[in-house]
CSV table of C-alpha atoms in Angstrom, one decimal:
chain,number,residue,atom,x,y,z
A,1,MET,CA,0.0,0.0,0.0
A,2,GLN,CA,2.8,2.4,0.9
A,3,GLN,CA,4.6,1.7,-2.4
A,4,TRP,CA,1.4,2.4,-4.4
A,5,GLN,CA,0.7,5.6,-2.4
A,6,ALA,CA,4.2,6.8,-3.1
A,7,ALA,CA,4.1,5.8,-6.8
A,8,LEU,CA,0.7,7.4,-7.5
A,9,ALA,CA,1.6,10.6,-5.5
A,10,ARG,CA,4.5,11.3,-7.9
A,11,HIS,CA,1.8,12.1,-10.5
A,12,MET,CA,-1.1,13.1,-8.2
A,13,PRO,CA,0.3,14.6,-5.0
A,14,ASP,CA,-3.1,15.0,-3.4
A,15,ILE,CA,-4.3,11.4,-4.0
A,16,ARG,CA,-5.4,9.5,-0.9
A,17,LEU,CA,-5.1,5.8,-1.1
A,18,GLU,CA,-6.6,3.3,1.4
A,19,ALA,CA,-7.0,-0.4,1.7
A,20,TRP,CA,-10.5,-1.3,0.7
A,21,GLU,CA,-11.3,-3.2,4.0
A,22,ALA,CA,-10.7,0.0,6.1
A,23,ALA,CA,-11.8,2.7,3.6
A,24,PRO,CA,-14.9,4.6,4.6
A,25,ALA,CA,-17.8,4.7,2.2
A,26,GLY,CA,-17.7,7.4,-0.4
A,27,ALA,CA,-14.5,6.6,-2.3
A,28,ASP,CA,-14.3,8.1,-5.8
A,29,TYR,CA,-12.3,5.4,-7.5
A,30,ALA,CA,-11.0,1.8,-6.9
A,31,ILE,CA,-7.9,0.2,-8.1
A,32,ALA,CA,-7.8,-3.6,-8.0
A,33,TRP,CA,-6.9,-6.9,-9.6
A,34,LYS,CA,-9.3,-9.5,-8.1
A,35,PRO,CA,-11.7,-7.6,-5.9
A,36,PRO,CA,-14.4,-9.3,-3.8
A,37,ALA,CA,-18.0,-8.5,-4.4
A,38,LEU,CA,-18.1,-6.9,-1.0
A,39,LEU,CA,-16.0,-4.0,-2.2
A,40,PHE,CA,-18.7,-2.8,-4.5
A,41,GLN,CA,-21.3,-3.2,-1.7
A,42,GLN,CA,-19.2,-1.0,0.6
A,43,GLN,CA,-18.4,1.5,-2.1
A,44,PRO,CA,-21.7,2.0,-4.1
A,45,ASP,CA,-20.7,5.5,-5.3
A,46,LEU,CA,-17.6,4.7,-7.3
A,47,LYS,CA,-17.1,6.7,-10.5
A,48,ALA,CA,-14.8,4.1,-12.1
A,49,MET,CA,-12.7,1.0,-11.5
A,50,PHE,CA,-9.1,0.7,-12.7
A,51,ALA,CA,-7.8,-2.8,-13.3
A,52,LEU,CA,-4.2,-3.7,-12.4
A,53,GLY,CA,-3.7,-5.7,-15.6
A,54,ALA,CA,-4.7,-5.9,-19.2
A,55,GLY,CA,-7.1,-8.8,-18.6
A,56,VAL,CA,-10.3,-8.0,-16.8
A,57,ASP,CA,-12.1,-11.4,-16.6
A,58,ALA,CA,-11.5,-11.4,-12.8
A,59,LEU,CA,-13.2,-8.0,-12.4
A,60,ILE,CA,-16.2,-8.3,-14.8
A,61,ALA,CA,-17.9,-11.0,-12.6
A,62,HIS,CA,-18.4,-8.5,-9.7
A,63,CYS,CA,-18.0,-5.1,-11.2
A,64,PRO,CA,-21.4,-3.5,-11.7
A,65,ALA,CA,-22.3,-3.2,-15.4
A,66,THR,CA,-22.9,0.5,-15.1
A,67,LEU,CA,-19.5,1.2,-13.6
A,68,PRO,CA,-16.8,2.2,-16.1
A,69,LEU,CA,-14.0,-0.4,-16.0
A,70,ILE,CA,-10.6,0.7,-17.3
A,71,ARG,CA,-7.7,-1.7,-17.9
A,72,LEU,CA,-4.0,-1.3,-18.2
A,73,GLU,CA,-2.5,-1.1,-21.7
A,74,ASP,CA,0.9,-2.8,-21.9
A,75,SER,CA,2.6,-0.9,-19.1
A,76,GLY,CA,5.8,-2.7,-19.8
A,77,MET,CA,4.2,-6.2,-19.9
A,78,ALA,CA,4.4,-6.6,-23.6
A,79,THR,CA,8.2,-6.6,-23.6
A,80,GLN,CA,8.3,-9.1,-20.8
A,81,MET,CA,5.9,-11.4,-22.7
A,82,ALA,CA,8.0,-11.1,-25.8
A,83,ASP,CA,11.0,-12.1,-23.8
A,84,TYR,CA,9.2,-15.1,-22.3
A,85,ALA,CA,7.9,-16.3,-25.7
A,86,THR,CA,11.3,-16.0,-27.4
A,87,ARG,CA,13.1,-17.6,-24.5
A,88,MET,CA,10.9,-20.7,-24.8
A,89,ILE,CA,11.0,-20.7,-28.6
A,90,LEU,CA,14.7,-20.5,-28.8
A,91,ASP,CA,15.2,-23.1,-26.2
A,92,TRP,CA,13.1,-25.5,-28.3
A,93,PHE,CA,14.5,-24.5,-31.6
A,94,TYR,CA,18.1,-25.0,-30.4
A,95,ARG,CA,17.3,-28.1,-28.5
A,96,ASP,CA,18.7,-26.8,-25.3
A,97,ALA,CA,16.8,-29.3,-23.1
A,98,ASP,CA,18.5,-32.1,-25.1
A,99,TYR,CA,21.9,-30.6,-24.6
A,100,ARG,CA,21.3,-30.1,-20.9
A,101,GLN,CA,20.3,-33.8,-20.6
A,102,GLN,CA,23.4,-34.8,-22.6
A,103,GLN,CA,25.6,-32.8,-20.2
A,104,LYS,CA,24.3,-34.8,-17.3
A,105,GLN,CA,25.3,-38.0,-19.2
A,106,ALA,CA,28.7,-36.6,-20.4
A,107,LYS,CA,27.4,-37.3,-23.9
A,108,TRP,CA,28.7,-35.5,-27.0
A,109,LEU,CA,26.0,-35.5,-29.8
A,110,PRO,CA,25.6,-32.3,-31.9
A,111,TYR,CA,22.2,-32.0,-33.6
A,112,ALA,CA,21.7,-30.6,-37.1
A,113,LEU,CA,20.4,-27.0,-37.0
A,114,ASP,CA,16.8,-26.5,-38.1
A,115,ASP,CA,15.7,-23.9,-40.6
A,116,LYS,CA,13.7,-21.1,-39.0
A,117,GLN,CA,11.5,-20.9,-42.0
A,118,GLN,CA,10.3,-24.3,-41.0
A,119,TRP,CA,9.3,-22.9,-37.6
A,120,PRO,CA,6.4,-20.6,-38.3
A,121,ILE,CA,4.9,-19.0,-35.1
A,122,GLY,CA,1.2,-18.6,-34.7
A,123,ILE,CA,-0.2,-15.9,-32.3
A,124,LEU,CA,-3.7,-15.9,-31.0
A,125,GLY,CA,-4.5,-12.3,-30.3
A,126,LEU,CA,-2.9,-9.3,-32.0
A,127,GLY,CA,-3.7,-6.5,-29.6
A,128,GLN,CA,-1.1,-4.4,-27.8
A,129,LEU,CA,0.6,-7.5,-26.2
A,130,GLY,CA,0.3,-9.9,-29.2
A,131,SER,CA,1.6,-7.4,-31.7
A,132,VAL,CA,4.8,-6.8,-29.7
A,133,VAL,CA,5.3,-10.6,-29.3
A,134,ALA,CA,4.8,-11.0,-33.1
A,135,GLN,CA,7.3,-8.3,-33.9
A,136,ARG,CA,9.9,-9.9,-31.7
A,137,CYS,CA,9.4,-13.3,-33.3
A,138,GLN,CA,9.7,-11.7,-36.7
A,139,SER,CA,12.9,-9.9,-35.7
A,140,LEU,CA,14.4,-13.3,-34.9
A,141,GLY,CA,13.8,-14.6,-38.3
A,142,PHE,CA,10.7,-16.7,-37.7
A,143,PRO,CA,7.7,-16.5,-40.1
A,144,VAL,CA,4.7,-15.2,-38.1
A,145,HIS,CA,0.9,-15.9,-38.5
A,146,GLY,CA,-1.5,-13.9,-36.4
A,147,TRP,CA,-5.2,-14.5,-35.6
A,148,ARG,CA,-7.8,-12.0,-34.6
A,149,ASN,CA,-11.5,-11.5,-34.7
A,150,SER,CA,-11.6,-8.6,-37.1
A,151,PRO,CA,-10.3,-8.6,-40.7
A,152,GLU,CA,-7.3,-6.2,-40.4
A,153,ALA,CA,-4.0,-6.9,-42.2
A,154,ILE,CA,-0.7,-6.2,-40.5
A,155,PRO,CA,2.4,-5.5,-42.7
A,156,GLY,CA,4.9,-8.2,-42.8
A,157,MET,CA,2.7,-10.8,-41.2
A,158,THR,CA,0.2,-13.4,-42.5
A,159,THR,CA,-3.1,-12.5,-40.7
A,160,HIS,CA,-6.2,-14.6,-40.3
A,161,TRP,CA,-9.5,-13.8,-38.7
A,162,GLY,CA,-12.7,-15.5,-37.6
A,163,GLY,CA,-13.5,-19.1,-37.1
A,164,ALA,CA,-12.5,-20.1,-40.7
A,165,GLY,CA,-9.3,-18.1,-40.4
A,166,LEU,CA,-8.3,-20.0,-37.2
A,167,GLN,CA,-8.8,-23.4,-38.9
A,168,GLU,CA,-6.7,-22.1,-41.8
A,169,MET,CA,-3.9,-20.9,-39.6
A,170,LEU,CA,-3.3,-23.8,-37.3
A,171,PRO,CA,-1.7,-26.3,-39.7
A,172,HIS,CA,1.0,-23.7,-40.4
A,173,CYS,CA,2.0,-23.2,-36.7
A,174,LYS,CA,5.1,-25.0,-35.4
A,175,VAL,CA,4.6,-22.9,-32.2
A,176,LEU,CA,1.2,-21.6,-31.1
A,177,ILE,CA,1.2,-18.7,-28.6
A,178,ASN,CA,-2.0,-17.7,-26.8
A,179,LEU,CA,-2.5,-14.1,-25.9
A,180,LEU,CA,-6.3,-13.8,-26.1
A,181,PRO,CA,-8.4,-12.2,-23.5
A,182,LEU,CA,-10.7,-14.6,-21.6
A,183,THR,CA,-14.3,-14.3,-22.8
A,184,PRO,CA,-17.1,-16.8,-23.2
A,185,GLN,CA,-15.9,-17.2,-26.8
A,186,THR,CA,-12.3,-18.0,-25.9
A,187,SER,CA,-13.0,-20.2,-22.9
A,188,ASN,CA,-11.8,-23.8,-23.6
A,189,LEU,CA,-10.8,-22.6,-27.1
A,190,ILE,CA,-7.5,-24.6,-27.1
A,191,ASN,CA,-9.0,-28.1,-27.1
A,192,ARG,CA,-8.4,-31.4,-28.9
A,193,ASP,CA,-9.8,-30.1,-32.2
A,194,VAL,CA,-7.4,-27.1,-32.2
A,195,LEU,CA,-4.4,-29.1,-31.0
A,196,ASP,CA,-5.0,-31.8,-33.6
A,197,ARG,CA,-5.0,-29.2,-36.4
A,198,LEU,CA,-1.4,-28.1,-35.5
A,199,PRO,CA,1.4,-30.0,-37.3
A,200,LYS,CA,2.6,-33.1,-35.4
A,201,GLY,CA,5.4,-32.1,-33.0
A,202,ALA,CA,4.2,-28.5,-32.5
A,203,PHE,CA,4.6,-26.5,-29.3
A,204,LEU,CA,2.2,-24.4,-27.2
A,205,ILE,CA,2.9,-21.3,-25.2
A,206,ASN,CA,0.0,-20.0,-23.0
A,207,MET,CA,0.5,-16.6,-21.4
A,208,ALA,CA,-3.2,-15.5,-21.4
A,209,ARG,CA,-5.6,-17.5,-19.2
A,210,GLY,CA,-5.6,-21.0,-18.0
A,211,ALA,CA,-9.3,-21.5,-18.7
A,212,GLN,CA,-8.6,-21.2,-22.4
A,213,VAL,CA,-6.8,-24.5,-22.5
A,214,VAL,CA,-8.6,-27.8,-21.8
A,215,ASP,CA,-6.0,-29.5,-19.5
A,216,GLU,CA,-7.0,-33.1,-20.3
A,217,ASP,CA,-6.8,-32.4,-24.1
A,218,LEU,CA,-3.3,-30.8,-23.7
A,219,LEU,CA,-2.0,-33.7,-21.7
A,220,ALA,CA,-3.4,-36.2,-24.2
A,221,ALA,CA,-1.9,-34.4,-27.1
A,222,LEU,CA,1.6,-34.4,-25.4
A,223,ASP,CA,1.3,-38.1,-24.5
A,224,ARG,CA,0.5,-39.2,-28.0
A,225,GLY,CA,3.2,-37.0,-29.6
A,226,GLN,CA,0.9,-34.6,-31.3
A,227,LEU,CA,2.6,-31.8,-29.3
A,228,ALA,CA,6.3,-31.9,-28.5
A,229,GLY,CA,6.1,-29.5,-25.6
A,230,ALA,CA,4.2,-26.7,-23.8
A,231,ALA,CA,5.2,-23.7,-21.8
A,232,LEU,CA,2.4,-22.7,-19.4
A,233,ASP,CA,2.4,-19.6,-17.3
A,234,VAL,CA,-1.3,-19.4,-16.4
A,235,PHE,CA,-3.7,-22.0,-15.0
A,236,ARG,CA,-7.3,-22.7,-14.2
A,237,GLN,CA,-6.5,-22.7,-10.6
A,238,GLU,CA,-3.6,-20.5,-9.2
A,239,PRO,CA,-1.4,-21.4,-7.5
A,240,LEU,CA,-1.3,-24.6,-9.5
A,241,PRO,CA,-2.2,-27.4,-7.1
A,242,ALA,CA,0.9,-29.5,-6.1
A,243,THR,CA,-0.9,-32.7,-7.3
A,244,HIS,CA,-1.6,-31.4,-10.8
A,245,PRO,CA,0.0,-33.5,-13.6
A,246,PHE,CA,1.4,-30.4,-15.3
A,247,TRP,CA,4.1,-30.2,-12.6
A,248,SER,CA,5.7,-33.5,-13.4
A,249,HIS,CA,5.1,-33.9,-17.1
A,250,PRO,CA,8.5,-34.0,-18.9
A,251,ALA,CA,7.3,-32.0,-21.9
A,252,ILE,CA,5.7,-29.1,-19.9
A,253,ARG,CA,7.5,-26.1,-18.5
A,254,VAL,CA,5.5,-24.5,-15.6
A,255,THR,CA,6.1,-20.9,-14.5
A,256,PRO,CA,4.0,-19.1,-11.8
A,257,HIS,CA,2.2,-16.4,-13.8
A,258,VAL,CA,5.3,-14.3,-14.3
A,259,ALA,CA,5.4,-13.8,-18.1
A,260,GLY,CA,4.1,-10.3,-17.7
A,261,ILE,CA,4.4,-8.8,-14.2
A,262,THR,CA,2.8,-5.4,-13.8
A,263,PRO,CA,5.7,-2.9,-13.2
A,264,LEU,CA,4.7,-0.7,-10.2
A,265,HIS,CA,5.9,2.7,-11.5
A,266,ASP,CA,4.8,2.2,-15.1
A,267,ALA,CA,1.3,1.0,-14.0
A,268,ALA,CA,1.0,3.9,-11.5
A,269,GLU,CA,1.8,6.5,-14.1
A,270,GLN,CA,-0.7,5.0,-16.5
A,271,ILE,CA,-3.4,4.8,-13.9
A,272,ALA,CA,-2.8,8.3,-12.8
A,273,ASN,CA,-3.0,9.6,-16.4
A,274,LYS,CA,-6.2,7.7,-17.0
A,275,LEU,CA,-7.7,8.8,-13.7
A,276,GLN,CA,-7.0,12.4,-14.3
A,277,ALA,CA,-8.4,12.3,-17.8
A,278,PHE,CA,-11.5,10.5,-16.6
A,279,ASP,CA,-12.0,13.0,-13.8
A,280,ALA,CA,-11.7,15.8,-16.3
A,281,GLY,CA,-14.3,14.3,-18.6
A,282,LYS,CA,-11.8,13.5,-21.3
A,283,PRO,CA,-11.7,10.3,-23.4
A,284,VAL,CA,-9.8,7.5,-21.7
A,285,SER,CA,-8.2,4.6,-23.5
A,286,GLY,CA,-8.5,1.1,-22.1
A,287,LEU,CA,-12.2,1.5,-21.4
A,288,VAL,CA,-13.6,-2.1,-21.4
A,289,ASP,CA,-16.4,-3.0,-23.7
A,290,ARG,CA,-18.6,-5.2,-21.6
A,291,GLU,CA,-20.0,-7.1,-24.6
A,292,ARG,CA,-16.6,-8.0,-25.9
A,293,GLY,CA,-15.1,-8.6,-22.5
A,294,TYR,CA,-12.0,-6.5,-23.0
């Protein structure tokens, strides 16, 4: 709390920040990530809610439909996600896991180098996060396919849209990266049908939401060799239960929701700018469309 107070005060010296449990009724704004429904009961006069992330699925369930909900836009997370994605891709491409295993066995066995043109990357979601990840993959020499809902071309990238476009893109993707917002339409999207349409031996990276991947279908695809590996940073239940099979599966890399950590000072500056604009009646970017869910 003290860190947030200091960070926001750099941009709004008169701001008064309080923990929601102790705050008296009558607060003007709320800043939260996964607030309980009780918050909105205790603060019925809020003017707007500011989300501490780009995804707002955890907020929409409790946030009143009439209350403006404003999300973060990038705030330094896109670069982190691009780092995460390329770290995983390059590890697979250069077979680093195999070489690490060989080192344990004192085994000398060089592998032939693959052609990056045979490793096209498919990205689900081409918003502010996905577009940065796509550009990073392109800069490393990998062909990139991107999928979005709307028919909008992006220079230098093969773009696909809609249901038919997704089916068209999947067979081209050696690596599939999920960066979609969680909505009723994207829940359970990455299921057996989607995984089976990828080329045999493909890889999956999920940095969006765990509920978009059907866990059982992913495990089955790995076990039968349809997928060669997966890097998972988000899960249906977090923290991931210690008994979950993802922890021990040899083809899965588990990280604890760290692909895009919200940087305190960048987020505080963005929230302060949005709050000041909203308070002045000016247009605010990042206003969530409740029908779309983002």
